XYZ file of C-alpha atoms in Angstrom:
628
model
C 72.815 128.605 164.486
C 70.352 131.924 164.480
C 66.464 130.505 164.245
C 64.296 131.704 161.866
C 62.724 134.185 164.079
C 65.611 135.812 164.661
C 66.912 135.944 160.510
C 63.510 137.260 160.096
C 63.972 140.126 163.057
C 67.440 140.569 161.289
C 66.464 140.525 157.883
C 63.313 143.067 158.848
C 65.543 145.727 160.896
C 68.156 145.735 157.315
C 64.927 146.380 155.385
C 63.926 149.182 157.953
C 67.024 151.182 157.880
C 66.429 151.460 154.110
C 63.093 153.166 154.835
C 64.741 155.390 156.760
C 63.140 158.290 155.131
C 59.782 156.927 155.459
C 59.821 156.251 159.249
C 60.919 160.295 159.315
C 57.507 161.028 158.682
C 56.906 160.638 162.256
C 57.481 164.250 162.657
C 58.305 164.103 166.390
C 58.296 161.966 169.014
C 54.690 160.687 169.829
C 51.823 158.155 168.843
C 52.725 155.713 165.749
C 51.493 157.177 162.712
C 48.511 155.621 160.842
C 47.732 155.569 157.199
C 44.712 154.927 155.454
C 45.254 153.561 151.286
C 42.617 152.079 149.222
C 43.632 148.488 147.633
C 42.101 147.906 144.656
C 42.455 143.683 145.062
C 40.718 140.768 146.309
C 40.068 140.768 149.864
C 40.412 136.918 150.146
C 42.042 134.173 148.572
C 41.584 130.379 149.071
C 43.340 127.412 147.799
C 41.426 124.227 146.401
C 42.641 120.586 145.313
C 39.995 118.929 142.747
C 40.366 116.265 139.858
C 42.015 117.257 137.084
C 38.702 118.130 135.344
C 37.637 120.286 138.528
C 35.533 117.676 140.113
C 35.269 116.809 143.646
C 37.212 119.921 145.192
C 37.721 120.937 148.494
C 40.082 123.390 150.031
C 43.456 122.792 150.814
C 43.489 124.095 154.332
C 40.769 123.980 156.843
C 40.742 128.328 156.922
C 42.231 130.318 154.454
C 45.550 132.260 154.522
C 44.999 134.889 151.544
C 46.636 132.020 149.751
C 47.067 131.889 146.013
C 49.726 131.226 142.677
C 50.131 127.420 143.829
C 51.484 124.647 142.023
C 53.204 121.267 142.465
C 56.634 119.432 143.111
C 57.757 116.698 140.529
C 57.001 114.003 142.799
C 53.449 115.560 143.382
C 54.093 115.140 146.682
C 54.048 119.018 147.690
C 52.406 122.133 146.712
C 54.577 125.568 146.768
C 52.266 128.916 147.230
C 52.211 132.544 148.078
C 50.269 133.277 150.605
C 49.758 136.418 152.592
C 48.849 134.850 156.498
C 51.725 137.140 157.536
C 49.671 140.732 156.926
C 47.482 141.542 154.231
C 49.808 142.828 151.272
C 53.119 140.667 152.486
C 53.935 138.061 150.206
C 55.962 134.837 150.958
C 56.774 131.281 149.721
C 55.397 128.534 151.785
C 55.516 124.529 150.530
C 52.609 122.281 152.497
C 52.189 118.268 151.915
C 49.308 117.752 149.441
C 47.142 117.138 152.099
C 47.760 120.108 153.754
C 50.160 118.992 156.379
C 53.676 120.195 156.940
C 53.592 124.020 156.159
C 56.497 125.093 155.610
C 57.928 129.225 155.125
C 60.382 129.078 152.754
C 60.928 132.990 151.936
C 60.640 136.432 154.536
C 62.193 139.315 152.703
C 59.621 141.927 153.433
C 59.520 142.587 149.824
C 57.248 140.318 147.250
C 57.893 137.056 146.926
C 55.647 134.972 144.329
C 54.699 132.939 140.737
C 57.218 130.169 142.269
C 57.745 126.818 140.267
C 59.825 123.628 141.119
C 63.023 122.382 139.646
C 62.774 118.991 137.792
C 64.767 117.475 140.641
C 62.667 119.425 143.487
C 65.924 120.956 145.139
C 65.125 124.397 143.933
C 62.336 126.691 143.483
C 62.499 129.255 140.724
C 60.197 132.541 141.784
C 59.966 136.114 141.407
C 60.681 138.563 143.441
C 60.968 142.410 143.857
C 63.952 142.413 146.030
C 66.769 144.768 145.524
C 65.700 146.602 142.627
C 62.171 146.515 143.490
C 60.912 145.191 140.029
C 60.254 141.963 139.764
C 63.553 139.689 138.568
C 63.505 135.839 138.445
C 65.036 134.249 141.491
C 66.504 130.859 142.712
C 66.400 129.832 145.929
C 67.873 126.591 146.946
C 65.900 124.297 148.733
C 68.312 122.320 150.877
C 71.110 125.500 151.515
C 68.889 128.338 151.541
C 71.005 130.052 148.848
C 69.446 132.873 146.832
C 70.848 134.529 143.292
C 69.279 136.530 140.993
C 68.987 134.721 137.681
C 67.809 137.832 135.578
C 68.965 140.408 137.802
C 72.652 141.276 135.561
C 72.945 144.280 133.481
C 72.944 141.960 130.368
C 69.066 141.004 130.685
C 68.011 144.755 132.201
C 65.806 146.783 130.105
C 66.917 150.713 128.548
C 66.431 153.251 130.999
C 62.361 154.489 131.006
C 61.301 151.008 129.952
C 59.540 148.700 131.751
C 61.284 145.683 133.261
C 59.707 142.838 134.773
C 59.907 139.407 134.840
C 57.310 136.735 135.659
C 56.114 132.890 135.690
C 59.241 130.935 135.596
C 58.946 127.303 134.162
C 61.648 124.391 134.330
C 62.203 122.187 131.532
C 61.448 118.657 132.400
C 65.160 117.755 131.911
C 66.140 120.710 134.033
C 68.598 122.709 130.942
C 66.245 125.354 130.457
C 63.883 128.060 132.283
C 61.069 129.301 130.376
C 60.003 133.001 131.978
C 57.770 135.827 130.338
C 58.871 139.368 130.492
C 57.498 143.011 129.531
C 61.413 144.119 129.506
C 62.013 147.692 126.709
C 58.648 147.593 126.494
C 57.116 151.517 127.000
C 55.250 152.994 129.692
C 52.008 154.477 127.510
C 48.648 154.959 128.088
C 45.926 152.405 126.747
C 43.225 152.740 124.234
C 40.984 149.623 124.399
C 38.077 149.473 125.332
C 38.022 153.712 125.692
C 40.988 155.382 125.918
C 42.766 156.056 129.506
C 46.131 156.691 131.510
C 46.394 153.085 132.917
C 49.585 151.008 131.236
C 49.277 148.173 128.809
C 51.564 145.261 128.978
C 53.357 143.666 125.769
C 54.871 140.309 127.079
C 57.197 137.829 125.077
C 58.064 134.097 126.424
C 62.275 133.704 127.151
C 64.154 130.896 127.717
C 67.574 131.122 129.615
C 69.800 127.880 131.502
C 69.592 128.135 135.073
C 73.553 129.559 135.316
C 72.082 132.558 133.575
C 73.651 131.819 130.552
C 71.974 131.364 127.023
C 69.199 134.196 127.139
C 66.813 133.363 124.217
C 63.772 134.958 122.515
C 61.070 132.866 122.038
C 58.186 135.519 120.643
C 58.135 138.730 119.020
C 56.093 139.986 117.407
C 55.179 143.031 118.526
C 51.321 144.492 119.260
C 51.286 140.568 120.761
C 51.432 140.002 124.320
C 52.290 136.053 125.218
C 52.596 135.149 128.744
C 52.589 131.750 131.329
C 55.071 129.831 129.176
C 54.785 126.156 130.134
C 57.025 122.662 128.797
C 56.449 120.075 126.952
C 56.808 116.512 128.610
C 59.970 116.014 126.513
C 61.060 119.540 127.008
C 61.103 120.555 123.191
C 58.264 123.077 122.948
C 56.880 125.476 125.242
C 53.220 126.118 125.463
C 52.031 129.885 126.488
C 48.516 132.327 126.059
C 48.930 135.089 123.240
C 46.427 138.160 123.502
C 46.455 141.599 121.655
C 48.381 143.824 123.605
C 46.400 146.700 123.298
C 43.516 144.115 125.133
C 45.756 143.361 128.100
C 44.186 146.747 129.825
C 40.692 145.061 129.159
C 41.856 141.430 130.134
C 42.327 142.781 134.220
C 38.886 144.733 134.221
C 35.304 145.043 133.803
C 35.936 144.101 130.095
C 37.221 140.858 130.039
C 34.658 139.238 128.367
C 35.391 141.602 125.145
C 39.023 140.049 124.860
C 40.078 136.770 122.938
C 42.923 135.046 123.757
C 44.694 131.656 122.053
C 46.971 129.004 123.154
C 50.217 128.561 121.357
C 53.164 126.570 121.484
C 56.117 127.004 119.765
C 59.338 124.332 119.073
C 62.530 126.213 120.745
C 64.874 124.461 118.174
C 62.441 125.655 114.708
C 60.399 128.336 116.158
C 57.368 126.436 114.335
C 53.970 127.736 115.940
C 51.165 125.966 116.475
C 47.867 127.061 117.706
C 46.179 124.407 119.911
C 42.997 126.570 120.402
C 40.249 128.593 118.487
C 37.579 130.699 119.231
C 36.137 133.458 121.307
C 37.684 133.931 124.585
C 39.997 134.940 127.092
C 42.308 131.803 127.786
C 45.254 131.661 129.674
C 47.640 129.394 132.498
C 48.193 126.387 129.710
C 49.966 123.137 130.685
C 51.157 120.151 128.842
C 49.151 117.044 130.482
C 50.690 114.663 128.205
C 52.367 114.925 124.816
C 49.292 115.632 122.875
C 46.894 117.073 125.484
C 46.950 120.672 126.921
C 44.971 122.283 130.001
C 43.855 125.764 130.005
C 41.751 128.453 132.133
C 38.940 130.156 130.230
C 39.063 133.483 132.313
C 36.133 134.567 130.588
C 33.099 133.946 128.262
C 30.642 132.039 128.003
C 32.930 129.340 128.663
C 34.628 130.630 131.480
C 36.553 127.506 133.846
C 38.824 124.470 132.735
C 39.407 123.485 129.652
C 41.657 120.750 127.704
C 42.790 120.468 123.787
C 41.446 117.280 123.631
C 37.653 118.649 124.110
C 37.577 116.942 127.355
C 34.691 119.321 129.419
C 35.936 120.897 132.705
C 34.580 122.523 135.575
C 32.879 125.743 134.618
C 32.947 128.321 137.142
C 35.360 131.340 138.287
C 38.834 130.074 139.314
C 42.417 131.755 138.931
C 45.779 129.683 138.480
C 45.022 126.056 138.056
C 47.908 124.159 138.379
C 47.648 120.383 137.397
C 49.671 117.887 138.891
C 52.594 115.736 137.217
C 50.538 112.543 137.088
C 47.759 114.825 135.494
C 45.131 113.511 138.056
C 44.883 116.706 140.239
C 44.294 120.363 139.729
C 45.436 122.807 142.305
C 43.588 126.916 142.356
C 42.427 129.378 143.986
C 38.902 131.182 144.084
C 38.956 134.689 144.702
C 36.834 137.055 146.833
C 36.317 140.195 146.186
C 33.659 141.303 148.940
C 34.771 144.481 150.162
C 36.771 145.238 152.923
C 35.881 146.579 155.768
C 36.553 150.238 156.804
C 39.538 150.674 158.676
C 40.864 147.051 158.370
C 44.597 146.616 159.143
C 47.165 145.766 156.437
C 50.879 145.174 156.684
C 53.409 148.019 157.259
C 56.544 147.481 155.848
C 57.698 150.244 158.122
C 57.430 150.132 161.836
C 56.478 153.259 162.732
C 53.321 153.624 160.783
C 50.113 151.344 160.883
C 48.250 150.844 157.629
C 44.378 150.659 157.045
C 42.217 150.383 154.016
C 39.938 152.582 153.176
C 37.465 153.431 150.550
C 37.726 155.654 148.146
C 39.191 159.283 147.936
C 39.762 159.636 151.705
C 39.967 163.509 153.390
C 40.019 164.594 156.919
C 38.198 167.469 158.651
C 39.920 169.735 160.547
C 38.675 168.196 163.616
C 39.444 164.674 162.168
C 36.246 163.411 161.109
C 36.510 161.418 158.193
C 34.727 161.843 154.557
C 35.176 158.877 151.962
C 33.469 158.169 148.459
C 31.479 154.932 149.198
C 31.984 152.794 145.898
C 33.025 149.445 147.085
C 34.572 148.669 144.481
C 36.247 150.963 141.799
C 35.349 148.369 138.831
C 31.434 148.976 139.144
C 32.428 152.973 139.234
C 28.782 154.158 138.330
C 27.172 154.938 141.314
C 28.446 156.097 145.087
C 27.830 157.895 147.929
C 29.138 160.250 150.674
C 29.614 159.318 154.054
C 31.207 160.659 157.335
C 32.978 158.759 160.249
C 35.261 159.092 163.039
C 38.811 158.413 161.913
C 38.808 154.736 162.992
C 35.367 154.052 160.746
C 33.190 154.304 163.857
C 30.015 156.192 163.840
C 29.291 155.694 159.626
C 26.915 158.135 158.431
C 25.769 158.675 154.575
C 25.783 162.338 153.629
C 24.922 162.225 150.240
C 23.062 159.608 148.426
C 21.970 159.867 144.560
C 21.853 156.513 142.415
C 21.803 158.754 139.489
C 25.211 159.427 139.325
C 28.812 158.780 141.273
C 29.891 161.400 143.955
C 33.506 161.264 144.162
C 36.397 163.057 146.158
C 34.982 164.923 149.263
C 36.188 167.977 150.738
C 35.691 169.596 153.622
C 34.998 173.242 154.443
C 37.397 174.485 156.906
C 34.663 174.817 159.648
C 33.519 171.280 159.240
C 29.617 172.037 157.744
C 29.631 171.136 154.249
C 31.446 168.954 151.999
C 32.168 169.499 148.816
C 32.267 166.854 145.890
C 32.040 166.028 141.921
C 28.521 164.390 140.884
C 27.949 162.597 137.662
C 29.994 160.207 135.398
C 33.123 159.797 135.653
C 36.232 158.306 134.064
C 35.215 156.385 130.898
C 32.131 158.980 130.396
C 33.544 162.202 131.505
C 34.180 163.283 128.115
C 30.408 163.277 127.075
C 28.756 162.901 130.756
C 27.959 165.884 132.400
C 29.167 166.072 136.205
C 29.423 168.937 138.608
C 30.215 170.614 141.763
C 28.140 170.002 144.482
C 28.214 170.420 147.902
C 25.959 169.252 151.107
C 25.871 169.431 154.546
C 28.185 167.001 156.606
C 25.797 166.629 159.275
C 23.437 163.892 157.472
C 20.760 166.650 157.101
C 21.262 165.759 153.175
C 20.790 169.410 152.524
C 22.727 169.751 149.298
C 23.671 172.840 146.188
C 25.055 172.814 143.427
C 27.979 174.488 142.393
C 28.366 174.223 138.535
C 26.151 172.370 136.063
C 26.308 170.939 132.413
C 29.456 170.304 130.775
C 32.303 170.343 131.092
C 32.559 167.625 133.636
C 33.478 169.085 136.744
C 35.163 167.190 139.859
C 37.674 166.073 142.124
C 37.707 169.363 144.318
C 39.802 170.705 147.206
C 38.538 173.270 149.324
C 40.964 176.568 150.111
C 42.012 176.348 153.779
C 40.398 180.177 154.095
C 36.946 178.913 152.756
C 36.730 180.977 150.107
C 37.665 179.107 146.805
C 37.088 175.641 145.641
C 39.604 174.215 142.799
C 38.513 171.199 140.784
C 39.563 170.141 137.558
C 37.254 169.799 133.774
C 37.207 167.695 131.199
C 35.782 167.377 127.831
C 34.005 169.594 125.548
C 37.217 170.901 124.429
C 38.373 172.356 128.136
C 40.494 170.690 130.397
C 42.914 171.808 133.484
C 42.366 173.039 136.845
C 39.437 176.228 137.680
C 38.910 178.479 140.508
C 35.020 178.685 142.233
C 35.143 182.218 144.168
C 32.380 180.916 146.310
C 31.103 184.396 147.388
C 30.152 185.813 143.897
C 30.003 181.621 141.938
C 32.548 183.613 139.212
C 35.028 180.602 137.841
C 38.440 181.552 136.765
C 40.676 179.567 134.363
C 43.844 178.426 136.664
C 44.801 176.207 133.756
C 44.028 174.698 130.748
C 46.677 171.855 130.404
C 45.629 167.931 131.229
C 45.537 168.538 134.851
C 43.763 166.881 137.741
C 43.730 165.778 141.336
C 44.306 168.902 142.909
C 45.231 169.347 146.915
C 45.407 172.478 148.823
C 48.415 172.182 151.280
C 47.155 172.453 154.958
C 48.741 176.361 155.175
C 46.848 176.621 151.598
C 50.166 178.360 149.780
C 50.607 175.029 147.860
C 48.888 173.209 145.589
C 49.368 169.612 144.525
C 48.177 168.116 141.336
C 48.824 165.911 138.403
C 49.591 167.171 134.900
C 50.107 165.009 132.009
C 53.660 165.098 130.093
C 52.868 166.079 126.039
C 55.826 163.737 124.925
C 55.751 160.747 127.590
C 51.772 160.990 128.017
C 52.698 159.781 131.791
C 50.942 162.032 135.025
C 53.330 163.211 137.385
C 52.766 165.197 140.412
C 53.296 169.021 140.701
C 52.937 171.511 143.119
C 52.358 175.841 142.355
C 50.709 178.673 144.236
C 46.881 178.812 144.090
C 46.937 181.757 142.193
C 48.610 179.457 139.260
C 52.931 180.963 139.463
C 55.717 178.551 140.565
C 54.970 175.542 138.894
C 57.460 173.293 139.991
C 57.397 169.286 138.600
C 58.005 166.627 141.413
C 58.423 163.163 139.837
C 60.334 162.451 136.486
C 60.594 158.903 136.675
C 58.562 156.719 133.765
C 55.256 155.526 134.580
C 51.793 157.360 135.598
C 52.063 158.713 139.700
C 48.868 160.558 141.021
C 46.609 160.363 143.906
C 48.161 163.042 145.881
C 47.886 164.264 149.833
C 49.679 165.746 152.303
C 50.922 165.081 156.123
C 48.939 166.894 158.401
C 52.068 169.703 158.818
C 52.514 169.835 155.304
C 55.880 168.934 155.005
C 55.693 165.657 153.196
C 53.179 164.266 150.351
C 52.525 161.344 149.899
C 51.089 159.436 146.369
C 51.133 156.542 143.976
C 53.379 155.167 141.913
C 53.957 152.874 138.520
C 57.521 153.747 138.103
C 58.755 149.998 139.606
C 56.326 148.393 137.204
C 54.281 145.324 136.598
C 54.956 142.781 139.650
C 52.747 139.689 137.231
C 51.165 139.193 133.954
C 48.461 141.838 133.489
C 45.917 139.662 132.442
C 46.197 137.418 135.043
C 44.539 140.211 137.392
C 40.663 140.662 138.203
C 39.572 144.118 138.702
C 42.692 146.188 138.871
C 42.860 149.279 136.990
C 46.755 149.667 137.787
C 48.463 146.473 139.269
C 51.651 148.427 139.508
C 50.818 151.391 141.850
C 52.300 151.922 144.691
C 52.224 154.228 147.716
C 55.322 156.287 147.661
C 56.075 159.517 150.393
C 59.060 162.480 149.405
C 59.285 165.748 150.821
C 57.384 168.669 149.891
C 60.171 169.913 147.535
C 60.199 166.404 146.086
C 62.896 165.244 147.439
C 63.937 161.675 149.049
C 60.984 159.718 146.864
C 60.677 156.724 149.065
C 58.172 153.539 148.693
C 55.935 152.801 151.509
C 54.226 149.646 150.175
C 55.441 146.621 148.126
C 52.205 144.685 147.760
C 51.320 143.122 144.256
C 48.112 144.747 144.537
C 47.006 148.207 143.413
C 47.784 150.569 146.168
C 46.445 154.059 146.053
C 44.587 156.646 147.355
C 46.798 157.839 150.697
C 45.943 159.405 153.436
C 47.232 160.391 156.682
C 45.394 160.629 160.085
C 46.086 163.993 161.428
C 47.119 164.933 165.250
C 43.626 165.821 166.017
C 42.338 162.205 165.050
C 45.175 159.756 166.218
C 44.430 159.634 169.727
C 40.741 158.773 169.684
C 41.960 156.431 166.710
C 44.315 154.647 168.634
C 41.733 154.722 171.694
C 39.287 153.227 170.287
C 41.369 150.233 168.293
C 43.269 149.529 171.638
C 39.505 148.788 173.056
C 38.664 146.712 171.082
């Protein structure tokens, strides 16, 4: 009989062979390749055990895992979890004894696995899991056999081409006929317009119901501009309890703005379809479970109110926790708390391919010619109004702030070819670009803090690449009625219109006859990536596929660009995430002709923001993280 090591080893070369394409971008043979990605996430994770009411916790291990989504067996006896102790951004199934003895790995596919819940029996484990298709299905895994099928994987249950097609947070009936799942299947890939208008996706869910032979597929909700997620049973498995939010407030519900969003708890009969509403009032509720016939627990995400709640008016713990899970008896309550301190520079996360090491990053990262490193310092992209420039060695050693101004946000650095000055956008960005001014500015990338501008006023001006000969800057504008892409002719300061279409994130290819950038499709409103010759001719679109891709770079020889992706979707409920702009982005890689589109990470986190370490950086990189 083959261990588990050696399935895993199996299992993990079969998953490498299908990134073929991706370990190509080791151009020759030489050094591993690193990569540096923002992840717009928490950076920790910790399970807790309290009283029902929230009382009395303490953590279920003695150190954390980057553990999280837990809840119970039948008996109460075990807790299943996701938890990420095998590399930031992998995520498996593990089971552990309530008190946190007997950990167990129950899942290692390198893609996600996660949201799992226990048959009534406790043989099986329902879960999702973006294996195969790469959006998230439903999944069964047998406990005792190892077996795995794909309950919502079949053509039948698949959503029309260009649609999204997820589906999340299965829950067994109590006398095991039924599983109750949400899903954002059909539903489009658009931009959102609460609480400003933007590019990110909203999510409309609607609670199913289907037996676990796949058979009997049922629609429990929909109505539509209502999103209703985290379906839950009743103890005599004849209604099913779930959140219901606006969808147009499910961009809102996983930012900044949560505490602008009200939420309710429903339940509905699955024989009548009679609703009933078992909560009023401001607030963003969700994760509801039956407790007993009469008596429902809830998480108030946010408000005033934010922490556990009940139907019966019972008073929880107040505080910030994620995912409660009660037990069966109703005497225990299983979460996590989240942290979302930032990361440090340079920090290793999991590769899914095994030529390439990962590292996060800050924002907006660009490399010298020489390999010295310039990144936005924001910490974290949901407090977006104020950051600064700094420089580094590629591995983060040797930090030093460029640029420092607490009146504004300076975003995307680029460098001059010979290495002395940095270019960058100042001012306001994203939700206030349209009114805020920003501009151009550039300063020198010793520290000296010796700065110009470039432009001034509106239109907001940013997110610059520098021409490879010195001699031009591109950036894009926005607002006052003129958007696209300009040219700065940095001898004379004249600006010439390259174009005037919804265009941004532009990137000079290292031989500077390319240009990447993002343009925005008139009928789909998604961004997709596009490359044309500086002087504006050749336009040539790269991605087609639905949802928003942007964030574009290139490899150091300019044969392969690399940028992020929404086209696989949603991976969970949108409003179930804490400062995450776009849950469902990706890093993906293709060739400079945009061909062979490959993924290069499958994390449920927001991925983004890529950037290779050129030749001229990799060896003192991987000299200096070998020494330590």
């Amino acid at each position: 009989m083959k261990t588990v090591k050696t399935k895993m080893r199996m299992k993990f070369a079969a998953f490498s062979i299908g990134l073929a394409f991706a370990a190509a971008l080791c151009l020759s043979a030489g050094p591993k390749q690193t990569m540096l990605m923002n992840r717009l996430g928490p950076s920790q994770m910790t399970l807790y055990i309290a009283n029902a009411d929230g009382s009395g916790e303490y953590p279920l291990f003695p150190s954390s895992g980057f553990d999280y989504n837990a809840s119970f067996s039948p008996d109460g006896k075990w807790i299943v979890f996701t938890s990420e102790r095998n590399g930031s951004g992998q995520a498996d199934l593990y089971r552990v004894r309530v008190d946190g003895s007997g950990l167990e790995r129950l899942t290692d596919d390198p893609t996600l696995d996660d949201q799992a819940a226990f048959s009534p029996d406790g043989n099986q484990l329902a879960f999702v899991s973006t294996r195969g298709a790469h959006t998230a299905n439903i999944w069964i895994l047998d406990l005792k056999t190892r077996k795995l099928r794909n309950l919502t994987g079949g053509p039948a249950l698949q959503a029309r081409p260009g649609k999204l097609d997820g589906f999340f947070r299965p829950a067994w009936s109590p006398d095991g006929q039924w599983i109750a799942f949400s899903s954002d299947r059909n539903f489009d890939f658009k931009p959102h317009e609460f609480p400003q208008p933007g590019w990110e996706h909203p999510q409309e869910l609607s609670i199913y119901i289907i037996h676990p032979d796949g058979q009997g597929l049922r629609r429990l909700t929909t109505k539509e501009g209502v999103s209703t997620g985290s379906p839950k049973w009743s103890p005599d498995s004849k209604r099913v309890v779930f959140y219901e939010v606006p969808t147009a407030h499910t961009f809102a519900a996983r930012i900044y703005a949560q505490g602008m969003v009200t939420s309710q708890i429903v339940s509905v009969d699955i024989a009548t379809g009679a609703r009933l509403e078992q909560t009023s009032g401001p607030g963003l509720k969700v994760g509801p479970q039956y407790l007993s016939a009469d008596k429902i627990a809830y998480l108030v995400k946010a408000g005033p109110n934010a922490g556990l709640a009940f139907t019966s008016g019972e008073s929880g713990m107040k505080g910030i926790v994620r995912n409660p899970a009660w037990s069966p008896d109703g005497k225990q309550v299983v979460y996590q708390k989240v942290d979302f301190t930032a990361r440090p520079q340079n920090q290793p996360l999991y590769s899914w391919d095994p030529d390439m090491d990962i590292q996060y990053t800050d924002v907006f990262p660009r490399f010298s010619r020489d390999g010295k490193l310039a990144i936005s310092d924001i910490k974290n992209l949901a407090t977006t109004s104020t950051a600064s420039i700094s420089v580094m060695n590629a591995d983060g050693s040797g930090k030093k702030v460029v640029f420092s101004d607490r009146n504004g946000a300076a975003f995307v650095p680029t460098w001059s070819p010979d290495g002395q000055w940095i270019a960058f956008g100042f001012g306001g960005f994203f939700g206030a670009r349209e009114t805020t001014p920003a501009k151009l500015m550039m300063v020198r990338a010793d520290g000296s803090q010796e700065s110009k501008d470039l432009t001034k006023g509106l239109p907001n001006s940013g997110f610059p690449t520098w021409s490879p000969d010195g001699k031009k800057i591109i950036y894009r504008v926005w607002g006052a009625g003129e958007y696209g892409l300009r040219v700065l002719n940095l001898d004379d300061g004249s600006i010439k219109t390259l174009t005037t279409e919804l265009d941004n994130f532009p990137a000079y290819s290292p031989s500077g006859d390319l240009l990447t950038f993002t343009r925005r499709d008139a009928k789909t409103l998604d961004y997709d990536i596009f490359t044309m010759r500086p002087d504006g001719t050749d336009v040539k679109r790269l991605t087609t596929t639905p949802g928003n891709d942007s964030h574009s770079s290139w490899s150091s020889d300019g044969k392969y660009i690399l940028w992020s992706s929404a086209r696989y979707g949603f991976k969970d409920e949108a409003p179930l995430y804490d400062n995450s702009f776009q849950p469902f982005a990706q890093i993906f890689i293709m060739k400079a002709d945009g061909s062979g589109q490959r993924a290069l990470t499958y994390s449920r986190w927001e991925d983004s923001m890529p950037a290779i370490v050129p030749p001229t950086a990799q060896k003192n990189t991987v000299t200096r993280a070998s020494s330590r």
